Amino acid sequence: MPQSTKTAIIVIGGAEDKVHGREILQTFFRRSGAGEARIAIIPSASREPAIIGDRYQRIFEDMGAKEIKVLDVRDRAQGSDAELQEYVETCTGVFMTGGDQLRLCGLLSDTPLMEKVRQRAHLGEITLAGTSAGAAVMGHHMIAGGGSGESPNRSLVDMATGLGIIPEVIVDQHFLNRNRIARLMSAIAMHPDRLGIGIDEDTCIIFERDGWLQVMGKGTVTIIDPGELSHTNQVDIGSTDPIGLHNLRVHVLCHGDRYHVYKRALMPVNA
């Protein structure tokens, strides 16, 4: 199967271009089957789900998707709705919008609907994308909120349980645009068995089933790898004291760069 039509998980840092080249959204559309795409939009993170759902519906209609359905889930009972599950069973792409990641997880985590989405994404049967809050939910451990612009410290980040689509990672979004590097480092200090991924606006990672991710977009993706962490004072300090992290490995990746999540290795630039 050609690379451009293979299913993938696409994790977007937010504020993706919706007007001009729409490069990231076009990639989701193509990976979902282009003219044969049957797309499910999940706007449940948003406080205005009808408005944001309609906006993405128009975008994918303009691109020529075969069918689009907005799954406007506003209470947990709808996560067991047979009609919605049936659509998710047959669609080719699922797009989770921005908003509040706690709201999204509160409505959909552990529902039959989201279990079906996760299962089909893992089997490579659909392309799954999430932007902003829809990106934050990708890991098992999720950054639910917090501050920016301080030294890393425990009070800087609020953690919760995400949807576990890519359980090995902790994702932060609007990353360098909102100065969130210390926030992600604080999260990684608490969970040093995970990989931190910070994604800038109008930037995404395309995560393939073989473990490689590719960066696309105008900004950067920051990888924080604590695999060789030699020391942290995280367990010994108060919640507002600065966290020390020794021997942390950091990569800053640009459009076209590739990284293997499980091997924690970069693909050589000329490969």
PDB file of C-alpha atoms in Angstrom, residues 9-18 22-25 27 56 95 129-136 171-177 197-207 213-223 252-257:
ATOM      1  CA  ILE A   9      -2.616   7.910  13.815  1.00  0.00           C
ATOM      2  CA  ILE A  10      -2.183  11.650  13.303  1.00  0.00           C
ATOM      3  CA  VAL A  11      -1.515  13.763  16.403  1.00  0.00           C
ATOM      4  CA  ILE A  12      -1.859  17.511  15.767  1.00  0.00           C
ATOM      5  CA  GLY A  13      -0.581  20.298  18.020  1.00  0.00           C
ATOM      6  CA  GLY A  14      -3.652  22.475  17.430  1.00  0.00           C
ATOM      7  CA  ALA A  15      -4.420  25.541  15.298  1.00  0.00           C
ATOM      8  CA  GLU A  16      -3.871  23.529  12.113  1.00  0.00           C
ATOM      9  CA  ASP A  17      -4.362  25.421   8.860  1.00  0.00           C
ATOM     10  CA  LYS A  18      -8.072  25.140   7.990  1.00  0.00           C
ATOM     11  CA  ARG A  22      -4.753  22.612   4.753  1.00  0.00           C
ATOM     12  CA  GLU A  23      -1.749  20.292   4.469  1.00  0.00           C
ATOM     13  CA  ILE A  24      -2.361  18.376   7.712  1.00  0.00           C
ATOM     14  CA  LEU A  25      -6.116  18.033   7.183  1.00  0.00           C
ATOM     15  CA  THR A  27      -3.149  14.266   4.839  1.00  0.00           C
ATOM     16  CA  TYR A  56     -14.781  20.311  10.089  1.00  0.00           C
ATOM     17  CA  PHE A  95     -11.230  13.059  13.728  1.00  0.00           C
ATOM     18  CA  ALA A 129      -6.556  12.042  14.150  1.00  0.00           C
ATOM     19  CA  GLY A 130      -6.792  14.356  17.138  1.00  0.00           C
ATOM     20  CA  THR A 131      -5.983  18.057  17.365  1.00  0.00           C
ATOM     21  CA  SER A 132      -5.206  20.075  20.516  1.00  0.00           C
ATOM     22  CA  ALA A 133      -7.332  18.377  23.232  1.00  0.00           C
ATOM     23  CA  GLY A 134      -7.817  15.504  20.764  1.00  0.00           C
ATOM     24  CA  ALA A 135      -4.015  15.143  20.742  1.00  0.00           C
ATOM     25  CA  ALA A 136      -3.587  15.393  24.522  1.00  0.00           C
ATOM     26  CA  VAL A 171       1.570  14.394  24.552  1.00  0.00           C
ATOM     27  CA  ASP A 172       1.514  18.150  25.049  1.00  0.00           C
ATOM     28  CA  GLN A 173       0.179  20.521  22.384  1.00  0.00           C
ATOM     29  CA  HIS A 174       0.376  24.221  21.375  1.00  0.00           C
ATOM     30  CA  PHE A 175       3.840  23.395  22.652  1.00  0.00           C
ATOM     31  CA  LEU A 176       6.503  26.045  22.082  1.00  0.00           C
ATOM     32  CA  ASN A 177       3.751  28.536  21.164  1.00  0.00           C
ATOM     33  CA  ILE A 197       6.109  14.456  22.800  1.00  0.00           C
ATOM     34  CA  GLY A 198       5.459  18.202  22.531  1.00  0.00           C
ATOM     35  CA  ILE A 199       3.809  19.338  19.285  1.00  0.00           C
ATOM     36  CA  ASP A 200       3.706  22.928  18.063  1.00  0.00           C
ATOM     37  CA  GLU A 201       0.712  24.546  16.380  1.00  0.00           C
ATOM     38  CA  ASP A 202       0.003  23.700  12.709  1.00  0.00           C
ATOM     39  CA  THR A 203       2.332  20.725  13.176  1.00  0.00           C
ATOM     40  CA  CYS A 204       1.636  17.017  13.609  1.00  0.00           C
ATOM     41  CA  ILE A 205       3.173  13.616  13.964  1.00  0.00           C
ATOM     42  CA  ILE A 206       2.023  10.880  11.612  1.00  0.00           C
ATOM     43  CA  PHE A 207       2.402   7.715  13.669  1.00  0.00           C
ATOM     44  CA  LEU A 213       6.547   8.716  13.399  1.00  0.00           C
ATOM     45  CA  GLN A 214       7.050  11.441  10.838  1.00  0.00           C
ATOM     46  CA  VAL A 215       6.809  15.175  11.509  1.00  0.00           C
ATOM     47  CA  MET A 216       4.715  17.374   9.226  1.00  0.00           C
ATOM     48  CA  GLY A 217       3.904  21.069   9.391  1.00  0.00           C
ATOM     49  CA  LYS A 218       5.217  24.541  10.043  1.00  0.00           C
ATOM     50  CA  GLY A 219       6.612  24.103  13.566  1.00  0.00           C
ATOM     51  CA  THR A 220       8.603  21.547  15.524  1.00  0.00           C
ATOM     52  CA  VAL A 221       8.035  18.428  17.575  1.00  0.00           C
ATOM     53  CA  THR A 222      10.047  18.144  20.790  1.00  0.00           C
ATOM     54  CA  ILE A 223      10.846  14.601  21.970  1.00  0.00           C
ATOM     55  CA  VAL A 252      13.741  18.901  18.260  1.00  0.00           C
ATOM     56  CA  LEU A 253      12.326  17.577  14.985  1.00  0.00           C
ATOM     57  CA  CYS A 254      11.175  19.487  11.891  1.00  0.00           C
ATOM     58  CA  HIS A 255       9.024  18.697   8.861  1.00  0.00           C
ATOM     59  CA  GLY A 256      10.095  15.387   7.323  1.00  0.00           C
ATOM     60  CA  ASP A 257      12.111  14.138  10.309  1.00  0.00           C
TER      61      ASP A 257
END
